[in-house]
PDB file of N, CA, C and O in Angstrom:
ATOM      1  N   SER A   1      -4.315  -1.501   7.304  1.00  0.00           N
ATOM      2  CA  SER A   1      -4.774  -1.665   5.925  1.00  0.00           C
ATOM      3  C   SER A   1      -4.128  -2.948   5.420  1.00  0.00           C
ATOM      4  O   SER A   1      -3.194  -3.432   5.951  1.00  0.00           O
ATOM      5  N   SER A   2      -4.698  -3.465   4.280  1.00  0.00           N
ATOM      6  CA  SER A   2      -4.069  -4.661   3.725  1.00  0.00           C
ATOM      7  C   SER A   2      -4.431  -4.793   2.217  1.00  0.00           C
ATOM      8  O   SER A   2      -5.353  -4.164   1.731  1.00  0.00           O
ATOM      9  N   VAL A   3      -3.546  -5.530   1.574  1.00  0.00           N
ATOM     10  CA  VAL A   3      -3.787  -5.923   0.162  1.00  0.00           C
ATOM     11  C   VAL A   3      -4.529  -7.254   0.254  1.00  0.00           C
ATOM     12  O   VAL A   3      -4.008  -8.209   0.883  1.00  0.00           O
ATOM     13  N   VAL A   4      -5.660  -7.331  -0.410  1.00  0.00           N
ATOM     14  CA  VAL A   4      -6.441  -8.580  -0.305  1.00  0.00           C
ATOM     15  C   VAL A   4      -5.875  -9.680  -1.172  1.00  0.00           C
ATOM     16  O   VAL A   4      -5.115  -9.381  -2.109  1.00  0.00           O
ATOM     17  N   LYS A   5      -6.238 -10.844  -0.864  1.00  0.00           N
ATOM     18  CA  LYS A   5      -5.795 -12.080  -1.598  1.00  0.00           C
ATOM     19  C   LYS A   5      -6.004 -11.894  -3.083  1.00  0.00           C
ATOM     20  O   LYS A   5      -7.054 -11.389  -3.516  1.00  0.00           O
ATOM     21  N   ARG A   6      -5.006 -12.319  -3.868  1.00  0.00           N
ATOM     22  CA  ARG A   6      -5.061 -12.295  -5.340  1.00  0.00           C
ATOM     23  C   ARG A   6      -4.968 -10.874  -5.966  1.00  0.00           C
ATOM     24  O   ARG A   6      -5.364 -10.699  -7.148  1.00  0.00           O
ATOM     25  N   ARG A   7      -4.517  -9.910  -5.166  1.00  0.00           N
ATOM     26  CA  ARG A   7      -4.368  -8.521  -5.717  1.00  0.00           C
ATOM     27  C   ARG A   7      -2.911  -8.104  -5.485  1.00  0.00           C
ATOM     28  O   ARG A   7      -2.231  -8.615  -4.606  1.00  0.00           O
ATOM     29  N   ALA A   8      -2.449  -7.195  -6.290  1.00  0.00           N
ATOM     30  CA  ALA A   8      -1.094  -6.699  -6.159  1.00  0.00           C
ATOM     31  C   ALA A   8      -1.055  -5.242  -5.755  1.00  0.00           C
ATOM     32  O   ALA A   8       0.023  -4.626  -5.722  1.00  0.00           O
ATOM     33  N   SER A   9      -2.179  -4.663  -5.433  1.00  0.00           N
ATOM     34  CA  SER A   9      -2.253  -3.277  -5.027  1.00  0.00           C
ATOM     35  C   SER A   9      -3.444  -3.040  -4.136  1.00  0.00           C
ATOM     36  O   SER A   9      -4.465  -3.818  -4.159  1.00  0.00           O
ATOM     37  N   ALA A  10      -3.436  -1.945  -3.387  1.00  0.00           N
ATOM     38  CA  ALA A  10      -4.590  -1.525  -2.564  1.00  0.00           C
ATOM     39  C   ALA A  10      -4.574   0.005  -2.493  1.00  0.00           C
ATOM     40  O   ALA A  10      -3.536   0.634  -2.440  1.00  0.00           O
ATOM     41  N   THR A  11      -5.792   0.541  -2.528  1.00  0.00           N
ATOM     42  CA  THR A  11      -5.947   2.014  -2.438  1.00  0.00           C
ATOM     43  C   THR A  11      -6.521   2.337  -1.062  1.00  0.00           C
ATOM     44  O   THR A  11      -7.440   1.754  -0.588  1.00  0.00           O
ATOM     45  N   VAL A  12      -5.845   3.355  -0.430  1.00  0.00           N
ATOM     46  CA  VAL A  12      -6.259   3.751   0.926  1.00  0.00           C
ATOM     47  C   VAL A  12      -6.687   5.199   0.909  1.00  0.00           C
ATOM     48  O   VAL A  12      -5.912   6.081   0.521  1.00  0.00           O
ATOM     49  N   PRO A  13      -7.894   5.539   1.292  1.00  0.00           N
ATOM     50  CA  PRO A  13      -8.365   6.935   1.392  1.00  0.00           C
ATOM     51  C   PRO A  13      -7.725   7.601   2.595  1.00  0.00           C
ATOM     52  O   PRO A  13      -7.627   7.054   3.663  1.00  0.00           O
ATOM     53  N   VAL A  14      -7.218   8.792   2.382  1.00  0.00           N
ATOM     54  CA  VAL A  14      -6.555   9.587   3.425  1.00  0.00           C
ATOM     55  C   VAL A  14      -6.953  11.035   3.284  1.00  0.00           C
ATOM     56  O   VAL A  14      -6.584  11.678   2.278  1.00  0.00           O
ATOM     57  N   ARG A  15      -7.603  11.556   4.267  1.00  0.00           N
ATOM     58  CA  ARG A  15      -8.038  12.967   4.208  1.00  0.00           C
ATOM     59  C   ARG A  15      -6.777  13.868   4.227  1.00  0.00           C
ATOM     60  O   ARG A  15      -5.873  13.689   5.089  1.00  0.00           O
ATOM     61  N   GLY A  16      -6.728  14.785   3.304  1.00  0.00           N
ATOM     62  CA  GLY A  16      -5.621  15.805   3.299  1.00  0.00           C
ATOM     63  C   GLY A  16      -4.401  15.413   2.509  1.00  0.00           C
ATOM     64  O   GLY A  16      -3.511  16.260   2.285  1.00  0.00           O
ATOM     65  N   ILE A  17      -4.316  14.181   2.055  1.00  0.00           N
ATOM     66  CA  ILE A  17      -3.105  13.776   1.261  1.00  0.00           C
ATOM     67  C   ILE A  17      -3.146  14.408  -0.109  1.00  0.00           C
ATOM     68  O   ILE A  17      -4.234  14.632  -0.661  1.00  0.00           O
ATOM     69  N   THR A  18      -2.007  14.702  -0.638  1.00  0.00           N
ATOM     70  CA  THR A  18      -1.908  15.327  -2.008  1.00  0.00           C
ATOM     71  C   THR A  18      -0.859  14.530  -2.803  1.00  0.00           C
ATOM     72  O   THR A  18      -0.075  13.777  -2.242  1.00  0.00           O
ATOM     73  N   PRO A  19      -0.785  14.787  -4.083  1.00  0.00           N
ATOM     74  CA  PRO A  19       0.245  14.161  -4.922  1.00  0.00           C
ATOM     75  C   PRO A  19       1.658  14.472  -4.510  1.00  0.00           C
ATOM     76  O   PRO A  19       2.627  13.741  -4.806  1.00  0.00           O
ATOM     77  N   ASP A  20       1.852  15.552  -3.725  1.00  0.00           N
ATOM     78  CA  ASP A  20       3.171  15.955  -3.263  1.00  0.00           C
ATOM     79  C   ASP A  20       3.532  15.307  -1.901  1.00  0.00           C
ATOM     80  O   ASP A  20       4.649  15.483  -1.407  1.00  0.00           O
ATOM     81  N   SER A  21       2.611  14.594  -1.280  1.00  0.00           N
ATOM     82  CA  SER A  21       2.895  13.971  -0.025  1.00  0.00           C
ATOM     83  C   SER A  21       3.898  12.826  -0.112  1.00  0.00           C
ATOM     84  O   SER A  21       3.991  12.193  -1.182  1.00  0.00           O
ATOM     85  N   LEU A  22       4.549  12.494   0.939  1.00  0.00           N
ATOM     86  CA  LEU A  22       5.460  11.369   1.039  1.00  0.00           C
ATOM     87  C   LEU A  22       4.793  10.278   1.831  1.00  0.00           C
ATOM     88  O   LEU A  22       4.346  10.486   3.001  1.00  0.00           O
ATOM     89  N   VAL A  23       4.587   9.126   1.223  1.00  0.00           N
ATOM     90  CA  VAL A  23       3.956   7.962   1.894  1.00  0.00           C
ATOM     91  C   VAL A  23       4.937   6.826   2.133  1.00  0.00           C
ATOM     92  O   VAL A  23       5.636   6.461   1.233  1.00  0.00           O
ATOM     93  N   LEU A  24       5.061   6.390   3.361  1.00  0.00           N
ATOM     94  CA  LEU A  24       5.955   5.314   3.737  1.00  0.00           C
ATOM     95  C   LEU A  24       5.129   4.122   4.131  1.00  0.00           C
ATOM     96  O   LEU A  24       4.175   4.225   4.922  1.00  0.00           O
ATOM     97  N   VAL A  25       5.435   2.948   3.540  1.00  0.00           N
ATOM     98  CA  VAL A  25       4.668   1.687   3.752  1.00  0.00           C
ATOM     99  C   VAL A  25       5.621   0.618   4.151  1.00  0.00           C
ATOM    100  O   VAL A  25       6.689   0.475   3.562  1.00  0.00           O
ATOM    101  N   THR A  26       5.209  -0.233   5.092  1.00  0.00           N
ATOM    102  CA  THR A  26       5.968  -1.437   5.433  1.00  0.00           C
ATOM    103  C   THR A  26       5.030  -2.566   5.630  1.00  0.00           C
ATOM    104  O   THR A  26       3.930  -2.425   6.192  1.00  0.00           O
ATOM    105  N   LEU A  27       5.379  -3.756   5.105  1.00  0.00           N
ATOM    106  CA  LEU A  27       4.536  -4.947   5.316  1.00  0.00           C
ATOM    107  C   LEU A  27       4.563  -5.361   6.775  1.00  0.00           C
ATOM    108  O   LEU A  27       5.585  -5.254   7.433  1.00  0.00           O
ATOM    109  N   GLN A  28       3.469  -5.849   7.277  1.00  0.00           N
ATOM    110  CA  GLN A  28       3.341  -6.315   8.627  1.00  0.00           C
ATOM    111  C   GLN A  28       3.370  -7.776   8.809  1.00  0.00           C
ATOM    112  O   GLN A  28       3.060  -8.312   9.889  1.00  0.00           O
ATOM    113  N   SER A  29       3.637  -8.465   7.728  1.00  0.00           N
ATOM    114  CA  SER A  29       3.841  -9.948   7.768  1.00  0.00           C
ATOM    115  C   SER A  29       4.753 -10.410   6.652  1.00  0.00           C
ATOM    116  O   SER A  29       4.830  -9.688   5.644  1.00  0.00           O
ATOM    117  N   ALA A  30       5.424 -11.430   6.871  1.00  0.00           N
ATOM    118  CA  ALA A  30       6.387 -11.967   5.895  1.00  0.00           C
ATOM    119  C   ALA A  30       5.566 -12.778   4.840  1.00  0.00           C
ATOM    120  O   ALA A  30       4.837 -13.674   5.182  1.00  0.00           O
ATOM    121  N   ARG A  31       5.799 -12.416   3.591  1.00  0.00           N
ATOM    122  CA  ARG A  31       5.211 -13.091   2.443  1.00  0.00           C
ATOM    123  C   ARG A  31       6.299 -13.441   1.472  1.00  0.00           C
ATOM    124  O   ARG A  31       6.936 -12.518   0.908  1.00  0.00           O
ATOM    125  N   SER A  32       6.587 -14.700   1.233  1.00  0.00           N
ATOM    126  CA  SER A  32       7.677 -15.097   0.411  1.00  0.00           C
ATOM    127  C   SER A  32       7.550 -14.455  -1.015  1.00  0.00           C
ATOM    128  O   SER A  32       6.492 -14.605  -1.657  1.00  0.00           O
ATOM    129  N   GLY A  33       8.618 -13.765  -1.418  1.00  0.00           N
ATOM    130  CA  GLY A  33       8.643 -13.158  -2.745  1.00  0.00           C
ATOM    131  C   GLY A  33       7.825 -11.891  -2.942  1.00  0.00           C
ATOM    132  O   GLY A  33       7.735 -11.356  -4.017  1.00  0.00           O
ATOM    133  N   VAL A  34       7.225 -11.408  -1.831  1.00  0.00           N
ATOM    134  CA  VAL A  34       6.364 -10.212  -1.915  1.00  0.00           C
ATOM    135  C   VAL A  34       7.052  -9.048  -1.218  1.00  0.00           C
ATOM    136  O   VAL A  34       7.472  -9.216  -0.056  1.00  0.00           O
ATOM    137  N   HIS A  35       7.212  -7.954  -1.872  1.00  0.00           N
ATOM    138  CA  HIS A  35       7.707  -6.757  -1.231  1.00  0.00           C
ATOM    139  C   HIS A  35       6.953  -5.543  -1.771  1.00  0.00           C
ATOM    140  O   HIS A  35       6.298  -5.600  -2.789  1.00  0.00           O
ATOM    141  N   VAL A  36       7.159  -4.387  -1.149  1.00  0.00           N
ATOM    142  CA  VAL A  36       6.487  -3.122  -1.561  1.00  0.00           C
ATOM    143  C   VAL A  36       7.324  -2.527  -2.711  1.00  0.00           C
ATOM    144  O   VAL A  36       8.527  -2.330  -2.557  1.00  0.00           O
ATOM    145  N   LEU A  37       6.633  -2.309  -3.843  1.00  0.00           N
ATOM    146  CA  LEU A  37       7.304  -1.662  -4.964  1.00  0.00           C
ATOM    147  C   LEU A  37       7.267  -0.121  -4.745  1.00  0.00           C
ATOM    148  O   LEU A  37       8.193   0.595  -5.115  1.00  0.00           O
ATOM    149  N   GLY A  38       6.188   0.333  -4.212  1.00  0.00           N
ATOM    150  CA  GLY A  38       6.019   1.728  -4.009  1.00  0.00           C
ATOM    151  C   GLY A  38       4.637   2.141  -3.490  1.00  0.00           C
ATOM    152  O   GLY A  38       3.689   1.285  -3.507  1.00  0.00           O
ATOM    153  N   ALA A  39       4.492   3.380  -3.078  1.00  0.00           N
ATOM    154  CA  ALA A  39       3.261   3.948  -2.663  1.00  0.00           C
ATOM    155  C   ALA A  39       3.081   5.259  -3.379  1.00  0.00           C
ATOM    156  O   ALA A  39       3.933   6.119  -3.306  1.00  0.00           O
ATOM    157  N   VAL A  40       2.022   5.379  -4.125  1.00  0.00           N
ATOM    158  CA  VAL A  40       1.754   6.532  -4.989  1.00  0.00           C
ATOM    159  C   VAL A  40       0.629   7.437  -4.432  1.00  0.00           C
ATOM    160  O   VAL A  40      -0.525   6.970  -4.412  1.00  0.00           O
ATOM    161  N   PRO A  41       0.995   8.583  -3.980  1.00  0.00           N
ATOM    162  CA  PRO A  41       0.001   9.496  -3.478  1.00  0.00           C
ATOM    163  C   PRO A  41      -0.808  10.195  -4.550  1.00  0.00           C
ATOM    164  O   PRO A  41      -0.304  10.541  -5.616  1.00  0.00           O
ATOM    165  N   GLU A  42      -2.096  10.376  -4.287  1.00  0.00           N
ATOM    166  CA  GLU A  42      -2.984  11.112  -5.146  1.00  0.00           C
ATOM    167  C   GLU A  42      -3.800  12.037  -4.235  1.00  0.00           C
ATOM    168  O   GLU A  42      -3.677  12.026  -3.024  1.00  0.00           O
ATOM    169  N   GLN A  43      -4.682  12.817  -4.827  1.00  0.00           N
ATOM    170  CA  GLN A  43      -5.556  13.697  -4.022  1.00  0.00           C
ATOM    171  C   GLN A  43      -6.506  12.853  -3.268  1.00  0.00           C
ATOM    172  O   GLN A  43      -7.361  12.126  -3.826  1.00  0.00           O
ATOM    173  N   GLY A  44      -6.440  12.857  -1.923  1.00  0.00           N
ATOM    174  CA  GLY A  44      -7.333  12.139  -1.059  1.00  0.00           C
ATOM    175  C   GLY A  44      -7.098  10.673  -0.874  1.00  0.00           C
ATOM    176  O   GLY A  44      -7.893   9.982  -0.220  1.00  0.00           O
ATOM    177  N   ARG A  45      -6.058  10.095  -1.468  1.00  0.00           N
ATOM    178  CA  ARG A  45      -5.759   8.682  -1.346  1.00  0.00           C
ATOM    179  C   ARG A  45      -4.346   8.329  -1.777  1.00  0.00           C
ATOM    180  O   ARG A  45      -3.704   9.189  -2.383  1.00  0.00           O
ATOM    181  N   PHE A  46      -3.941   7.070  -1.508  1.00  0.00           N
ATOM    182  CA  PHE A  46      -2.712   6.632  -2.073  1.00  0.00           C
ATOM    183  C   PHE A  46      -2.883   5.160  -2.428  1.00  0.00           C
ATOM    184  O   PHE A  46      -3.787   4.460  -1.894  1.00  0.00           O
ATOM    185  N   THR A  47      -2.055   4.675  -3.340  1.00  0.00           N
ATOM    186  CA  THR A  47      -2.131   3.258  -3.733  1.00  0.00           C
ATOM    187  C   THR A  47      -0.753   2.630  -3.442  1.00  0.00           C
ATOM    188  O   THR A  47       0.275   3.197  -3.827  1.00  0.00           O
ATOM    189  N   VAL A  48      -0.842   1.501  -2.734  1.00  0.00           N
ATOM    190  CA  VAL A  48       0.411   0.733  -2.490  1.00  0.00           C
ATOM    191  C   VAL A  48       0.477  -0.406  -3.505  1.00  0.00           C
ATOM    192  O   VAL A  48      -0.547  -1.032  -3.778  1.00  0.00           O
ATOM    193  N   HIS A  49       1.612  -0.587  -4.067  1.00  0.00           N
ATOM    194  CA  HIS A  49       1.876  -1.612  -5.111  1.00  0.00           C
ATOM    195  C   HIS A  49       2.874  -2.663  -4.593  1.00  0.00           C
ATOM    196  O   HIS A  49       3.927  -2.298  -4.103  1.00  0.00           O
ATOM    197  N   LEU A  50       2.520  -3.938  -4.743  1.00  0.00           N
ATOM    198  CA  LEU A  50       3.348  -5.050  -4.305  1.00  0.00           C
ATOM    199  C   LEU A  50       4.078  -5.612  -5.538  1.00  0.00           C
ATOM    200  O   LEU A  50       3.664  -5.394  -6.687  1.00  0.00           O
ATOM    201  N   SER A  51       5.114  -6.393  -5.291  1.00  0.00           N
ATOM    202  CA  SER A  51       5.920  -6.956  -6.347  1.00  0.00           C
ATOM    203  C   SER A  51       5.180  -8.052  -7.099  1.00  0.00           C
ATOM    204  O   SER A  51       5.560  -8.412  -8.211  1.00  0.00           O
ATOM    205  N   ARG A  52       4.145  -8.625  -6.498  1.00  0.00           N
ATOM    206  CA  ARG A  52       3.322  -9.607  -7.201  1.00  0.00           C
ATOM    207  C   ARG A  52       2.007  -9.796  -6.457  1.00  0.00           C
ATOM    208  O   ARG A  52       1.867  -9.179  -5.358  1.00  0.00           O
ATOM    209  N   LYS A  53       1.068 -10.501  -7.009  1.00  0.00           N
ATOM    210  CA  LYS A  53      -0.238 -10.697  -6.384  1.00  0.00           C
ATOM    211  C   LYS A  53      -0.051 -11.472  -5.060  1.00  0.00           C
ATOM    212  O   LYS A  53       0.758 -12.423  -5.002  1.00  0.00           O
ATOM    213  N   ALA A  54      -0.756 -11.012  -4.048  1.00  0.00           N
ATOM    214  CA  ALA A  54      -0.684 -11.656  -2.762  1.00  0.00           C
ATOM    215  C   ALA A  54      -1.438 -12.998  -2.745  1.00  0.00           C
ATOM    216  O   ALA A  54      -2.547 -13.103  -3.271  1.00  0.00           O
ATOM    217  N   ARG A  55      -0.801 -14.028  -2.196  1.00  0.00           N
ATOM    218  CA  ARG A  55      -1.479 -15.345  -2.118  1.00  0.00           C
ATOM    219  C   ARG A  55      -2.482 -15.379  -1.001  1.00  0.00           C
ATOM    220  O   ARG A  55      -3.305 -16.205  -0.924  1.00  0.00           O
ATOM    221  N   GLN A  56      -2.264 -14.465  -0.026  1.00  0.00           N
ATOM    222  CA  GLN A  56      -3.213 -14.286   1.075  1.00  0.00           C
ATOM    223  C   GLN A  56      -3.244 -12.818   1.439  1.00  0.00           C
ATOM    224  O   GLN A  56      -2.380 -12.063   0.998  1.00  0.00           O
ATOM    225  N   SER A  57      -4.227 -12.467   2.258  1.00  0.00           N
ATOM    226  CA  SER A  57      -4.296 -11.074   2.655  1.00  0.00           C
ATOM    227  C   SER A  57      -2.941 -10.631   3.284  1.00  0.00           C
ATOM    228  O   SER A  57      -2.425 -11.317   4.107  1.00  0.00           O
ATOM    229  N   THR A  58      -2.484  -9.394   2.879  1.00  0.00           N
ATOM    230  CA  THR A  58      -1.173  -8.943   3.281  1.00  0.00           C
ATOM    231  C   THR A  58      -1.324  -7.602   3.910  1.00  0.00           C
ATOM    232  O   THR A  58      -1.475  -6.552   3.254  1.00  0.00           O
ATOM    233  N   PRO A  59      -1.229  -7.582   5.276  1.00  0.00           N
ATOM    234  CA  PRO A  59      -1.382  -6.282   5.988  1.00  0.00           C
ATOM    235  C   PRO A  59      -0.096  -5.442   5.878  1.00  0.00           C
ATOM    236  O   PRO A  59       0.998  -5.943   5.727  1.00  0.00           O
ATOM    237  N   PHE A  60      -0.357  -4.136   5.893  1.00  0.00           N
ATOM    238  CA  PHE A  60       0.734  -3.158   5.849  1.00  0.00           C
ATOM    239  C   PHE A  60       0.437  -1.986   6.739  1.00  0.00           C
ATOM    240  O   PHE A  60      -0.707  -1.622   6.995  1.00  0.00           O
ATOM    241  N   ALA A  61       1.464  -1.377   7.273  1.00  0.00           N
ATOM    242  CA  ALA A  61       1.384  -0.121   8.045  1.00  0.00           C
ATOM    243  C   ALA A  61       1.892   0.995   7.163  1.00  0.00           C
ATOM    244  O   ALA A  61       2.676   0.806   6.246  1.00  0.00           O
ATOM    245  N   TRP A  62       1.376   2.193   7.442  1.00  0.00           N
ATOM    246  CA  TRP A  62       1.781   3.319   6.564  1.00  0.00           C
ATOM    247  C   TRP A  62       1.671   4.629   7.444  1.00  0.00           C
ATOM    248  O   TRP A  62       1.006   4.696   8.461  1.00  0.00           O
ATOM    249  N   PHE A  63       2.357   5.654   6.912  1.00  0.00           N
ATOM    250  CA  PHE A  63       2.192   6.998   7.477  1.00  0.00           C
ATOM    251  C   PHE A  63       2.524   7.965   6.341  1.00  0.00           C
ATOM    252  O   PHE A  63       3.250   7.647   5.382  1.00  0.00           O
ATOM    253  N   VAL A  64       1.966   9.139   6.480  1.00  0.00           N
ATOM    254  CA  VAL A  64       2.130  10.196   5.468  1.00  0.00           C
ATOM    255  C   VAL A  64       2.804  11.397   6.086  1.00  0.00           C
ATOM    256  O   VAL A  64       2.477  11.844   7.185  1.00  0.00           O
ATOM    257  N   LEU A  65       3.787  11.947   5.339  1.00  0.00           N
ATOM    258  CA  LEU A  65       4.469  13.156   5.699  1.00  0.00           C
ATOM    259  C   LEU A  65       4.088  14.218   4.717  1.00  0.00           C
ATOM    260  O   LEU A  65       3.897  13.929   3.491  1.00  0.00           O
ATOM    261  N   ASN A  66       4.002  15.500   5.166  1.00  0.00           N
ATOM    262  CA  ASN A  66       3.731  16.611   4.299  1.00  0.00           C
ATOM    263  C   ASN A  66       2.200  16.760   4.145  1.00  0.00           C
ATOM    264  O   ASN A  66       1.586  16.665   3.176  1.00  0.00           O
TER     265      ASN A  66
END
């Protein structure tokens, strides 16, 4: 998955995820001044939030517990 250029978040659909799930996200490339603020689970999806808008597409890896 990735956050597209000029965006600070991305939503990822995940079958079976709930608001009580634990989502862990890590960036897969170095982007100066950009880090993960958090990943917010919802029913059927989660949203990853970055510290600022990405200057270029920013890939990330993730997994869900629970």
